[in-house]
Amino acid sequence: MPDPNGFLRYDRRLPARRPVPVRISDWREVYPPAGEELIREQATRCMDCGVPFCHDGCPLGNRIPDWNDLVRTGNWDAAVESLHATNNFPEFTGRLCPAPCEAACVLGLGGQQPVTIKQVEVEIADAAVAGGGLRPRPAPVPTGRSVAVVGSGPAGLAAAQQLARAGHTVTVYERDDALGGLLRYGIPDFKLEKQHVDRRLAQLAAEGVRFRTGVNVGVDVTADQLRAEHDAVLLACGALQGRDTPATPGRALRGVHQAMAHLVAANRVVAAAGAGRPALATLPDGTPIDAAGKHVVIIGGGDTAADCLGVAHRQGAAGVHQLDLYPEPPAERDAARDPWPTWPWVLRSYPAHEEGGERVFAVAVQEFVDDGTGQVRAVRIAEVTVEKIDGRRVVTVLPGSERELPADLVLLAIGFEGTEEQPLLAQLGVARNGRGAIDARPDWQTATDGVFVAGDMHRGASLIVWAIAEGRAAAAAIHGYLGGVGSLPAPVDPARQPLAAR
Ligand SMILES: Cc1cc2nc3c(=O)[nH]c(=O)nc-3n(C[C@H](O)[C@H](O)[C@H](O)COP(=O)(O)OP(=O)(O)OC[C@H]3O[C@@H](n4cnc5c(N)ncnc54)[C@H](O)[C@@H]3O)c2cc1C
Ligand code: SF4
């Protein structure tokens, strides 16, 4: 029986982050392990309310009150089992999820702080590793059916694990030189050290999943070859088409780049250092891209922008501005706009914001300014208001508000426009929709029979928790399509959206 008064006895507490001067001198994760006493105390704050809305907040349907109580009572092995029943990779979500479950925690109804669900989750995930490692669970009987998964991000990997455990022969194709999708070269190590990805990959390999890296499907292997070799295909290619601003004067100047160019280059340097190889941060054509000693301007207010900020400080930037088109959000939930248990529009500060830099809200870039040699020297910005008129976004510049910010390196982190246009799509007969995503029928098949889609490629740029949920659900659909015995869990259907009030 959970403790109904735990939240009255204990306040919400998170472990202390590593001190800023220490953590920006390396690439290790910001949070040290929390310690058992703190986690059991925080799990005690979960009152196991009759209708746990956190279940609806979490796209995976994680059984949060169950494992909170198992942690409270020190029953770690059972907590590990319970968590893995719904989530293939809790070490990723426990570190990286923005935790919509916490926004939906019933404690929030009475003005209390939510349970630290995500922190409990990561401690359970790490307890699994500490208590004997991630045990492989190979299928007892092979089905003789074969599935190709294109893309090795969290959606592709979750689907691969589910299908392999159901007895299917799964091959994951990845065009990069290493597996993991955005977990590998998009998200920096200070948020997710890559040992966590490697450990999971070892588990999948031990369960029989085959990996083929450096294979760009549609180029190195044609869709016809893929379909001839496999009984079903899952597309999990992500939504990696970065939004650009081609009409802004000066966009072609040297020093103005897509944020992902900066992040991938930096992550490759960290990966090389881990393997004992010195490396420089460069674009694929060899052009250096590094923030050391530079004035950096990051355009955008989301995860990608915050990751660029953390990277810039670790590389030794002289100064960083982060620009946002929208006004500064409120500190607290506006219940009239975003009632509990929906995801509120509030000011989100990541650990990277503690490390320095200045956030500038309600501004838009007017020009990237040339230093006379074709290199950017400044960004000219203006204050703006943003309105929605007839469903369209209208940005109005405040006359006389223009000013310049010094800039040697400008990073565009203004979102993604869906999955990339690539030969594979035409070869398979699937087309991008108006959002740049690939539509799925209710059974996760694309317009082409036997070709399924999941993750960001279907949903548009989203979250790891959604990618895992869609990967699991698509795996369940593929299992059915292949005539597999029984059914696999399907936490979401293709039309499922986050909790919303309207
Ligand atoms: C910088 C950044 C930070 C983020 N931080 C967070 C965070 O903190 N928390 C969070 O929840 N979410 C975060 N996200 C979002 C999250 O990473 C994605 O939602 C998630 O990775 C999507 O998973 P996916 O498997 O659908 O695709 P991806 O992870 O994008 O993987 C797709 C893979 O497909 C491969 N591929 C594409 N085409 C082919 C082909 N033809 N042949 C072979 N391989 C191919 C790509 O190389 C890639 O490896 C972040 C995103 C970015 C960009
Ligand atoms: S995956 Fe995300 S939403 Fe689900 S329980 Fe974990 S932190 Fe919450």
Coordinates of C-alpha atoms and ligand atoms in Angstrom, one line a residue:
M1 CA 0.0 0.0 0.0
P2 CA 1.7 3.3 -1.1
D3 CA 2.1 6.1 1.4
P4 CA -0.9 8.5 0.9
N5 CA 0.9 11.2 2.9
G6 CA 4.3 11.0 1.4
F7 CA 3.9 14.3 -0.6
L8 CA 3.0 16.1 2.7
R9 CA 6.1 14.9 4.4
Y10 CA 8.6 15.4 1.6
D11 CA 9.1 18.3 -0.8
R12 CA 10.1 17.7 -4.4
R13 CA 13.9 17.5 -4.6
L14 CA 16.2 16.7 -7.5
P15 CA 19.9 15.8 -7.2
A16 CA 22.4 18.7 -7.4
R17 CA 23.9 19.2 -10.8
R18 CA 27.7 19.2 -11.1
P19 CA 29.1 22.7 -10.6
V20 CA 29.1 24.8 -13.7
P21 CA 32.9 25.5 -13.9
V22 CA 33.6 21.8 -13.5
R23 CA 31.0 20.5 -16.0
I24 CA 31.8 23.0 -18.8
S25 CA 35.4 21.8 -18.7
D26 CA 34.4 18.3 -19.8
W27 CA 31.6 16.6 -21.8
R28 CA 30.3 14.3 -19.0
E29 CA 26.7 14.3 -18.0
V30 CA 25.4 17.2 -16.0
Y31 CA 23.7 15.1 -13.4
P32 CA 25.6 12.7 -11.1
P33 CA 23.7 9.6 -9.8
A34 CA 21.1 10.7 -7.2
G35 CA 21.7 8.2 -4.4
E36 CA 19.2 5.6 -3.2
E37 CA 18.0 7.6 -0.1
L38 CA 16.8 10.6 -2.2
I39 CA 15.1 8.4 -4.8
R40 CA 13.2 6.3 -2.3
E41 CA 12.1 9.5 -0.5
Q42 CA 10.9 11.1 -3.8
A43 CA 9.1 7.9 -4.9
T44 CA 7.3 8.0 -1.6
R45 CA 5.7 11.3 -2.8
C46 CA 3.6 9.2 -5.3
M47 CA 0.3 8.6 -3.6
D48 CA -1.0 6.0 -6.2
C49 CA -4.0 8.1 -6.9
G50 CA -7.1 6.3 -8.2
V51 CA -6.8 7.6 -11.7
P52 CA -3.2 8.2 -12.5
F53 CA -3.2 10.8 -15.2
C54 CA 0.6 10.4 -15.5
H55 CA -0.2 7.3 -17.6
D56 CA -2.0 9.4 -20.1
G57 CA 0.8 12.0 -20.1
C58 CA 3.3 9.3 -21.0
P59 CA 2.9 8.1 -24.6
L60 CA 4.4 4.8 -23.5
G61 CA 1.8 4.3 -20.8
N62 CA 4.6 3.7 -18.3
R63 CA 3.2 2.2 -15.1
I64 CA 4.5 5.0 -13.0
P65 CA 2.7 4.5 -9.6
D66 CA 3.6 0.8 -9.7
W67 CA 7.3 1.3 -10.0
N68 CA 7.3 4.3 -7.7
D69 CA 6.0 2.0 -5.0
L70 CA 8.5 -0.7 -5.8
V71 CA 11.3 1.8 -5.4
R72 CA 9.8 3.2 -2.2
T73 CA 9.9 -0.3 -0.7
G74 CA 13.4 -1.0 -2.1
N75 CA 12.2 -3.7 -4.5
W76 CA 14.5 -2.7 -7.3
D77 CA 14.5 -5.9 -9.4
A78 CA 10.7 -5.8 -9.7
A79 CA 10.9 -2.1 -10.5
V80 CA 13.3 -2.9 -13.3
E81 CA 10.9 -5.5 -14.7
S82 CA 7.9 -3.2 -14.4
L83 CA 9.6 -0.3 -16.2
H84 CA 10.9 -2.5 -19.0
A85 CA 7.4 -3.9 -19.6
T86 CA 6.5 -0.7 -21.3
N87 CA 9.7 1.1 -22.2
N88 CA 12.6 -0.5 -24.1
F89 CA 15.1 2.3 -23.3
P90 CA 14.3 4.0 -20.0
E91 CA 18.0 5.1 -19.7
F92 CA 17.3 7.4 -22.6
T93 CA 13.9 8.8 -21.6
G94 CA 15.0 9.0 -17.9
R95 CA 17.8 11.3 -19.0
L96 CA 16.2 13.2 -21.9
C97 CA 12.4 13.2 -21.7
P98 CA 10.8 16.5 -20.9
A99 CA 8.4 14.4 -18.8
P100 CA 4.8 15.2 -19.9
C101 CA 3.9 12.7 -17.2
E102 CA 5.0 15.2 -14.6
A103 CA 2.9 17.9 -16.1
A104 CA -0.1 15.4 -15.7
C105 CA 0.8 14.3 -12.2
V106 CA -2.3 14.5 -10.0
L107 CA -0.3 16.4 -7.3
G108 CA -0.4 19.3 -9.7
L109 CA -4.2 19.6 -9.3
G110 CA -3.8 20.7 -5.7
G111 CA -1.0 23.1 -6.3
Q112 CA 1.7 20.6 -5.2
Q113 CA 4.9 20.0 -7.1
P114 CA 4.8 16.8 -9.2
V115 CA 6.6 13.6 -8.3
T116 CA 10.1 13.5 -9.8
I117 CA 9.0 10.7 -12.1
K118 CA 11.7 11.1 -14.7
Q119 CA 14.5 11.0 -12.0
V120 CA 13.0 7.8 -10.5
E121 CA 12.9 6.3 -14.0
V122 CA 16.6 6.9 -14.7
E123 CA 17.6 5.5 -11.4
I124 CA 15.7 2.3 -12.0
A125 CA 17.2 2.1 -15.5
D126 CA 20.7 2.5 -14.1
A127 CA 19.9 0.0 -11.3
A128 CA 19.3 -2.6 -14.1
V129 CA 22.8 -2.0 -15.4
A130 CA 24.4 -2.0 -11.9
G131 CA 22.6 -5.2 -10.9
G132 CA 24.0 -7.5 -13.5
G133 CA 23.7 -5.6 -16.8
L134 CA 21.1 -5.5 -19.4
R135 CA 20.2 -9.2 -19.9
P136 CA 19.5 -10.2 -23.5
R137 CA 16.1 -11.9 -24.0
P138 CA 16.4 -13.8 -27.3
A139 CA 13.3 -15.3 -28.8
P140 CA 12.9 -19.0 -27.9
V141 CA 11.7 -19.9 -31.4
P142 CA 12.5 -18.1 -34.7
T143 CA 9.6 -17.4 -37.0
G144 CA 11.6 -17.5 -40.2
R145 CA 10.2 -14.1 -41.2
S146 CA 12.6 -11.2 -41.9
V147 CA 12.2 -7.4 -41.3
A148 CA 14.4 -4.5 -42.6
V149 CA 14.5 -1.5 -40.3
V150 CA 15.8 1.7 -42.0
G151 CA 17.2 4.1 -39.5
S152 CA 18.8 3.3 -36.1
G153 CA 17.3 6.1 -33.9
P154 CA 15.1 5.2 -30.9
A155 CA 12.1 4.4 -33.1
G156 CA 14.0 1.9 -35.3
L157 CA 15.8 0.4 -32.3
A158 CA 12.6 0.0 -30.2
A159 CA 10.9 -1.7 -33.2
A160 CA 13.9 -3.9 -33.9
Q161 CA 14.0 -5.1 -30.2
Q162 CA 10.3 -5.9 -30.1
L163 CA 10.4 -7.8 -33.4
A164 CA 13.6 -9.8 -32.6
R165 CA 12.2 -10.8 -29.2
A166 CA 9.1 -12.1 -31.1
G167 CA 11.3 -14.3 -33.2
H168 CA 11.7 -12.3 -36.4
T169 CA 15.0 -11.9 -38.1
V170 CA 15.7 -8.1 -38.0
T171 CA 18.3 -6.1 -39.9
V172 CA 18.8 -2.5 -39.0
Y173 CA 20.3 -0.3 -41.8
E174 CA 22.0 2.9 -40.9
R175 CA 23.7 5.3 -43.3
D176 CA 25.9 6.9 -40.5
D177 CA 29.1 5.2 -39.4
A178 CA 27.6 4.6 -36.0
L179 CA 24.2 3.5 -34.6
G180 CA 21.7 5.5 -32.5
G181 CA 20.3 8.2 -34.8
L182 CA 20.1 11.5 -33.0
L183 CA 21.1 9.9 -29.8
R184 CA 24.5 9.3 -31.3
Y185 CA 25.5 12.5 -33.1
G186 CA 22.7 14.9 -32.4
I187 CA 22.4 14.9 -28.7
P188 CA 25.6 15.9 -26.9
D189 CA 27.3 13.7 -24.3
F190 CA 26.6 16.2 -21.5
K191 CA 22.9 15.1 -21.8
L192 CA 23.5 11.5 -22.8
E193 CA 26.9 9.7 -22.6
K194 CA 27.2 7.3 -25.4
Q195 CA 28.0 4.3 -23.2
H196 CA 24.2 4.1 -22.6
V197 CA 23.6 3.7 -26.3
D198 CA 26.4 1.2 -26.7
R199 CA 25.1 -1.0 -23.9
R200 CA 21.6 -1.2 -25.4
L201 CA 23.1 -1.9 -28.8
A202 CA 25.1 -4.8 -27.3
Q203 CA 21.8 -6.1 -25.8
L204 CA 20.0 -5.9 -29.2
A205 CA 22.9 -7.7 -30.9
A206 CA 22.8 -10.5 -28.3
E207 CA 19.1 -10.8 -29.0
G208 CA 19.9 -11.4 -32.7
V209 CA 19.4 -8.0 -34.3
R210 CA 21.8 -7.5 -37.2
F211 CA 23.3 -4.1 -37.9
R212 CA 24.6 -2.7 -41.1
T213 CA 26.1 0.8 -40.7
G214 CA 27.4 3.0 -43.6
V215 CA 24.5 1.8 -45.8
N216 CA 22.4 4.6 -47.3
V217 CA 19.2 2.7 -48.3
G218 CA 18.0 3.9 -51.7
V219 CA 21.6 4.6 -52.7
D220 CA 23.9 1.8 -51.6
V221 CA 21.0 -0.7 -51.5
T222 CA 17.9 -0.2 -53.6
A223 CA 14.4 -0.5 -52.3
D224 CA 13.8 -3.5 -54.6
Q225 CA 16.8 -5.3 -53.2
L226 CA 15.6 -4.5 -49.7
R227 CA 12.1 -5.8 -50.4
A228 CA 13.5 -8.9 -52.1
E229 CA 15.5 -9.8 -49.0
H230 CA 12.9 -9.0 -46.3
D231 CA 9.2 -9.8 -45.7
A232 CA 8.5 -6.3 -44.3
V233 CA 10.2 -2.9 -44.2
L234 CA 10.0 -0.3 -41.4
L235 CA 11.0 3.2 -42.3
A236 CA 12.4 5.1 -39.3
C237 CA 14.5 7.7 -41.0
G238 CA 13.8 10.6 -38.7
A239 CA 12.8 14.2 -39.6
L240 CA 16.2 15.6 -40.3
Q241 CA 15.4 18.3 -42.9
G242 CA 16.5 21.5 -41.0
R243 CA 14.3 24.6 -41.5
D244 CA 16.3 27.4 -43.1
T245 CA 15.9 31.1 -43.7
P246 CA 17.1 31.6 -47.3
A247 CA 15.4 35.0 -47.8
T248 CA 17.3 36.6 -44.9
P249 CA 20.0 38.9 -46.3
G250 CA 23.4 37.5 -45.7
R251 CA 22.3 33.9 -45.2
A252 CA 25.1 32.7 -47.6
L253 CA 27.9 34.3 -45.5
R254 CA 30.6 32.1 -44.0
G255 CA 29.9 31.4 -40.4
V256 CA 26.1 31.0 -40.8
H257 CA 25.2 27.3 -40.4
Q258 CA 22.5 24.9 -39.5
A259 CA 22.6 24.0 -35.8
M260 CA 22.9 20.3 -36.6
A261 CA 26.1 20.9 -38.6
H262 CA 27.6 22.3 -35.4
L263 CA 26.3 19.6 -33.1
V264 CA 27.3 16.7 -35.3
A265 CA 30.8 18.0 -35.7
A266 CA 31.2 18.5 -32.0
N267 CA 29.8 15.1 -31.1
R268 CA 32.2 13.5 -33.6
V269 CA 35.1 15.2 -31.8
V270 CA 33.9 13.8 -28.5
A271 CA 33.4 10.3 -29.9
A272 CA 36.9 10.4 -31.5
A273 CA 38.5 11.6 -28.2
G274 CA 36.7 8.7 -26.4
A275 CA 38.4 6.3 -28.9
G276 CA 41.8 8.0 -28.3
R277 CA 41.8 9.8 -31.7
P278 CA 42.4 13.6 -31.8
A279 CA 39.9 15.3 -34.2
L280 CA 38.9 18.8 -35.3
A281 CA 35.3 19.9 -35.4
T282 CA 34.6 20.2 -39.2
L283 CA 31.8 20.1 -41.7
P284 CA 31.8 17.1 -44.0
D285 CA 33.8 19.2 -46.6
G286 CA 36.5 19.8 -44.0
T287 CA 35.5 23.4 -43.1
P288 CA 36.2 24.0 -39.4
I289 CA 33.1 24.8 -37.3
D290 CA 33.9 25.5 -33.7
A291 CA 32.8 28.1 -31.2
A292 CA 36.2 28.6 -29.5
G293 CA 36.9 32.3 -28.9
K294 CA 33.9 33.3 -31.0
H295 CA 30.8 35.4 -30.5
V296 CA 28.0 32.9 -31.1
V297 CA 24.3 33.7 -31.9
I298 CA 21.9 30.8 -31.7
I299 CA 18.5 31.4 -33.4
G300 CA 15.8 29.3 -31.8
G301 CA 14.4 28.4 -28.5
G302 CA 14.1 24.6 -28.3
D303 CA 16.2 21.5 -27.4
T304 CA 18.5 21.9 -30.4
A305 CA 19.2 25.6 -29.5
A306 CA 20.0 24.7 -25.8
D307 CA 22.3 21.9 -27.0
C308 CA 24.2 24.3 -29.2
L309 CA 24.5 26.6 -26.2
G310 CA 26.0 23.9 -24.0
V311 CA 28.4 22.9 -26.8
A312 CA 29.4 26.5 -27.4
H313 CA 30.4 27.0 -23.8
R314 CA 32.3 23.7 -23.7
Q315 CA 34.2 24.8 -26.8
G316 CA 35.2 28.1 -25.2
A317 CA 32.9 30.7 -26.8
A318 CA 33.6 34.3 -26.1
G319 CA 29.9 35.0 -25.7
V320 CA 26.6 33.6 -26.7
H321 CA 23.2 35.1 -27.5
Q322 CA 20.1 32.8 -27.9
L323 CA 17.3 34.4 -29.8
D324 CA 13.6 33.6 -29.6
L325 CA 10.8 35.0 -31.8
Y326 CA 8.3 34.6 -29.1
P327 CA 8.0 36.6 -25.8
E328 CA 9.3 35.2 -22.6
P329 CA 6.8 32.6 -21.4
P330 CA 5.4 32.8 -17.8
A331 CA 7.2 30.9 -15.0
E332 CA 4.0 29.2 -13.9
R333 CA 1.2 27.3 -15.8
D334 CA -1.5 29.6 -17.1
A335 CA -4.5 27.4 -16.2
A336 CA -6.9 29.3 -18.5
R337 CA -4.6 28.6 -21.5
D338 CA -3.2 25.2 -20.6
P339 CA -5.2 23.6 -17.8
W340 CA -3.8 20.6 -15.9
P341 CA -3.0 17.8 -17.0
T342 CA -1.9 19.3 -20.4
W343 CA 1.6 20.3 -21.3
P344 CA 1.9 24.0 -20.2
W345 CA 3.6 26.8 -22.1
V346 CA 6.1 28.0 -19.4
L347 CA 9.7 29.2 -19.5
R348 CA 11.9 26.1 -19.8
S349 CA 15.4 26.5 -18.7
Y350 CA 17.8 23.7 -19.4
P351 CA 21.0 23.1 -17.5
A352 CA 22.8 24.8 -20.4
H353 CA 21.2 28.1 -19.5
E354 CA 22.8 28.0 -16.1
E355 CA 26.2 27.9 -17.8
G356 CA 26.1 31.3 -19.4
G357 CA 24.8 33.2 -22.4
E358 CA 22.0 35.6 -22.8
R359 CA 18.5 34.8 -23.9
V360 CA 16.8 37.5 -26.0
F361 CA 13.0 37.1 -26.5
A362 CA 10.6 38.6 -29.0
V363 CA 13.2 39.4 -31.7
A364 CA 13.6 38.5 -35.3
V365 CA 16.7 38.5 -37.4
Q366 CA 16.7 41.2 -40.1
E367 CA 20.1 40.6 -41.6
F368 CA 23.4 38.6 -41.2
V369 CA 26.0 41.4 -41.5
D370 CA 29.1 40.9 -43.7
D371 CA 32.5 41.9 -42.4
G372 CA 33.5 42.8 -46.0
T373 CA 35.2 39.5 -46.7
G374 CA 32.1 37.3 -46.9
Q375 CA 32.3 36.3 -43.3
V376 CA 29.5 37.2 -40.9
R377 CA 30.4 39.8 -38.2
A378 CA 27.0 40.6 -36.7
V379 CA 23.4 39.8 -36.6
R380 CA 20.9 42.7 -37.0
I381 CA 17.8 42.0 -35.0
A382 CA 14.5 43.8 -34.4
E383 CA 11.9 43.5 -31.7
V384 CA 8.7 41.9 -32.9
T385 CA 5.2 40.9 -31.9
V386 CA 3.8 37.6 -33.2
E387 CA 0.1 37.0 -33.7
K388 CA -2.0 34.2 -35.1
I389 CA -4.4 35.7 -37.7
D390 CA -6.7 33.3 -39.6
G391 CA -4.5 30.4 -38.5
R392 CA -1.4 32.1 -40.0
R393 CA 1.6 33.5 -38.0
V394 CA 2.0 37.2 -38.5
V395 CA 5.3 38.8 -37.3
T396 CA 5.3 42.6 -36.9
V397 CA 8.5 44.5 -36.5
L398 CA 8.6 47.3 -33.9
P399 CA 9.9 50.4 -35.9
G400 CA 13.2 51.8 -34.6
S401 CA 14.0 48.7 -32.5
E402 CA 16.8 47.4 -34.6
R403 CA 20.2 46.7 -33.2
E404 CA 23.3 44.5 -33.9
L405 CA 24.7 41.6 -31.9
P406 CA 28.3 40.6 -32.6
A407 CA 28.5 37.3 -34.3
D408 CA 31.3 35.2 -35.8
L409 CA 29.3 32.0 -35.7
V410 CA 25.5 31.9 -36.2
L411 CA 23.5 28.7 -35.7
L412 CA 20.1 28.1 -37.1
A413 CA 18.0 26.0 -34.6
I414 CA 14.6 27.0 -36.0
G415 CA 13.1 23.6 -36.3
F416 CA 12.8 20.8 -38.8
E417 CA 10.7 20.5 -42.0
G418 CA 10.0 16.8 -41.8
T419 CA 11.9 13.9 -43.2
E420 CA 14.5 14.5 -46.0
E421 CA 13.5 14.0 -49.6
Q422 CA 15.7 11.1 -50.6
P423 CA 15.8 8.4 -53.4
L424 CA 14.4 5.7 -51.1
L425 CA 11.0 7.4 -50.9
A426 CA 10.3 7.4 -54.7
Q427 CA 11.7 3.9 -55.0
L428 CA 9.2 2.7 -52.4
G429 CA 6.3 4.8 -53.8
V430 CA 5.8 6.8 -50.6
A431 CA 5.6 10.6 -50.7
R432 CA 6.0 13.3 -48.1
N433 CA 2.8 15.0 -47.0
G434 CA 2.4 18.8 -46.5
R435 CA 4.3 18.7 -43.2
G436 CA 7.2 16.8 -44.8
A437 CA 6.2 13.6 -42.9
I438 CA 5.1 10.2 -44.2
D439 CA 1.5 9.3 -43.6
A440 CA 0.6 6.0 -42.0
R441 CA -2.6 4.0 -42.3
P442 CA -4.2 2.9 -39.0
D443 CA -2.0 -0.2 -39.1
W444 CA 1.2 1.8 -39.6
Q445 CA 1.6 0.8 -43.2
T446 CA 2.4 3.6 -45.6
A447 CA 0.7 4.0 -49.0
T448 CA 2.8 0.9 -50.0
D449 CA 1.8 -2.5 -48.7
G450 CA 4.4 -4.1 -46.4
V451 CA 6.2 -0.8 -45.9
F452 CA 5.6 0.7 -42.4
V453 CA 6.7 4.0 -40.9
A454 CA 7.4 5.1 -37.3
G455 CA 9.0 7.9 -35.2
D456 CA 9.9 11.4 -36.4
M457 CA 9.6 10.3 -40.0
H458 CA 5.8 9.8 -39.4
R459 CA 5.2 12.3 -36.6
G460 CA 7.5 15.1 -37.6
A461 CA 10.3 16.2 -35.2
S462 CA 9.2 15.2 -31.8
L463 CA 10.5 13.4 -28.7
I464 CA 12.3 10.2 -27.9
V465 CA 9.4 8.9 -25.8
W466 CA 7.1 9.2 -28.9
A467 CA 9.8 7.6 -31.1
I468 CA 9.9 4.6 -28.8
A469 CA 6.2 4.4 -28.5
E470 CA 5.7 4.5 -32.2
G471 CA 8.5 2.0 -32.8
R472 CA 6.8 -0.4 -30.4
A473 CA 3.4 0.1 -32.0
A474 CA 4.7 -0.3 -35.5
A475 CA 6.5 -3.5 -34.4
A476 CA 3.1 -4.8 -33.1
A477 CA 1.5 -4.1 -36.5
I478 CA 4.4 -5.7 -38.4
H479 CA 4.1 -8.8 -36.2
G480 CA 0.5 -9.1 -37.1
Y481 CA 1.2 -8.5 -40.8
L482 CA 3.7 -11.4 -40.7
G483 CA 1.2 -13.7 -39.1
G484 CA 3.1 -13.8 -35.8
V485 CA 1.5 -15.7 -32.9
G486 CA -0.2 -13.6 -30.3
S487 CA 0.2 -9.8 -30.2
L488 CA 2.8 -7.3 -29.1
P489 CA 2.0 -4.2 -27.1
A490 CA 1.0 -1.1 -29.1
P491 CA 1.0 1.9 -26.8
V492 CA -0.2 4.4 -29.4
D493 CA -2.0 4.5 -32.8
P494 CA -0.8 6.7 -35.7
A495 CA -3.5 9.4 -34.9
R496 CA -2.6 9.7 -31.2
Q497 CA -1.7 13.2 -30.1
P498 CA -0.4 14.6 -26.8
L499 CA -3.0 15.5 -24.2
A500 CA -4.6 18.8 -25.2
A501 CA -7.4 21.0 -23.9
R502 CA -8.7 21.9 -27.4
Ligands
LIG1 C1 19.7 18.4 -31.1 C2 18.6 17.6 -30.7 C3 18.3 17.4 -29.4 C4 17.2 16.7 -29.0 N1 17.1 16.5 -27.6 C5 16.0 15.8 -27.2 C6 15.8 15.6 -25.8 O1 16.5 16.1 -25.0 N2 14.7 14.9 -25.4 C7 13.9 14.3 -26.4 O2 12.9 13.6 -26.0 N3 14.0 14.5 -27.7 C8 15.1 15.2 -28.1 N4 15.3 15.4 -29.5 C9 14.3 14.7 -30.4 C10 14.7 13.2 -30.6 O3 16.1 13.1 -30.7 C11 14.0 12.7 -31.8 O4 12.6 12.9 -31.6 C12 14.3 11.2 -31.9 O5 15.6 10.9 -32.0 C13 13.5 10.6 -33.2 O6 13.9 9.3 -33.3 P1 13.8 8.5 -34.7 O7 14.2 7.1 -34.4 O8 12.4 8.7 -35.3 O9 14.8 9.3 -35.7 P2 16.3 9.7 -35.6 O10 16.8 9.6 -34.2 O11 16.4 11.0 -36.3 O12 17.1 8.5 -36.4 C14 16.9 8.4 -37.8 C15 18.1 7.7 -38.4 O13 17.7 7.3 -39.8 C16 18.9 7.3 -40.5 N5 18.6 7.3 -41.9 C17 17.8 8.2 -42.6 N6 17.7 7.9 -43.9 C18 18.4 6.7 -44.1 C19 18.6 5.9 -45.2 N7 18.2 6.1 -46.4 N8 19.4 4.7 -45.0 C20 19.9 4.4 -43.7 N9 19.7 5.2 -42.7 C21 18.9 6.3 -42.8 C22 19.6 8.6 -40.0 O14 21.0 8.6 -40.4 C23 19.3 8.5 -38.5 O15 20.4 7.9 -37.9 C24 16.3 16.2 -29.9 C25 16.5 16.4 -31.3 C26 17.6 17.1 -31.7 C27 17.8 17.4 -33.1
SF4_2 S1 9.1 8.3 -20.7 FE1 8.8 10.5 -20.3 S2 6.6 10.8 -20.1 FE2 7.0 8.6 -19.8 S3 7.4 8.2 -17.6 FE3 9.4 8.6 -18.5 S4 9.7 10.8 -18.2 FE4 7.5 10.5 -18.0

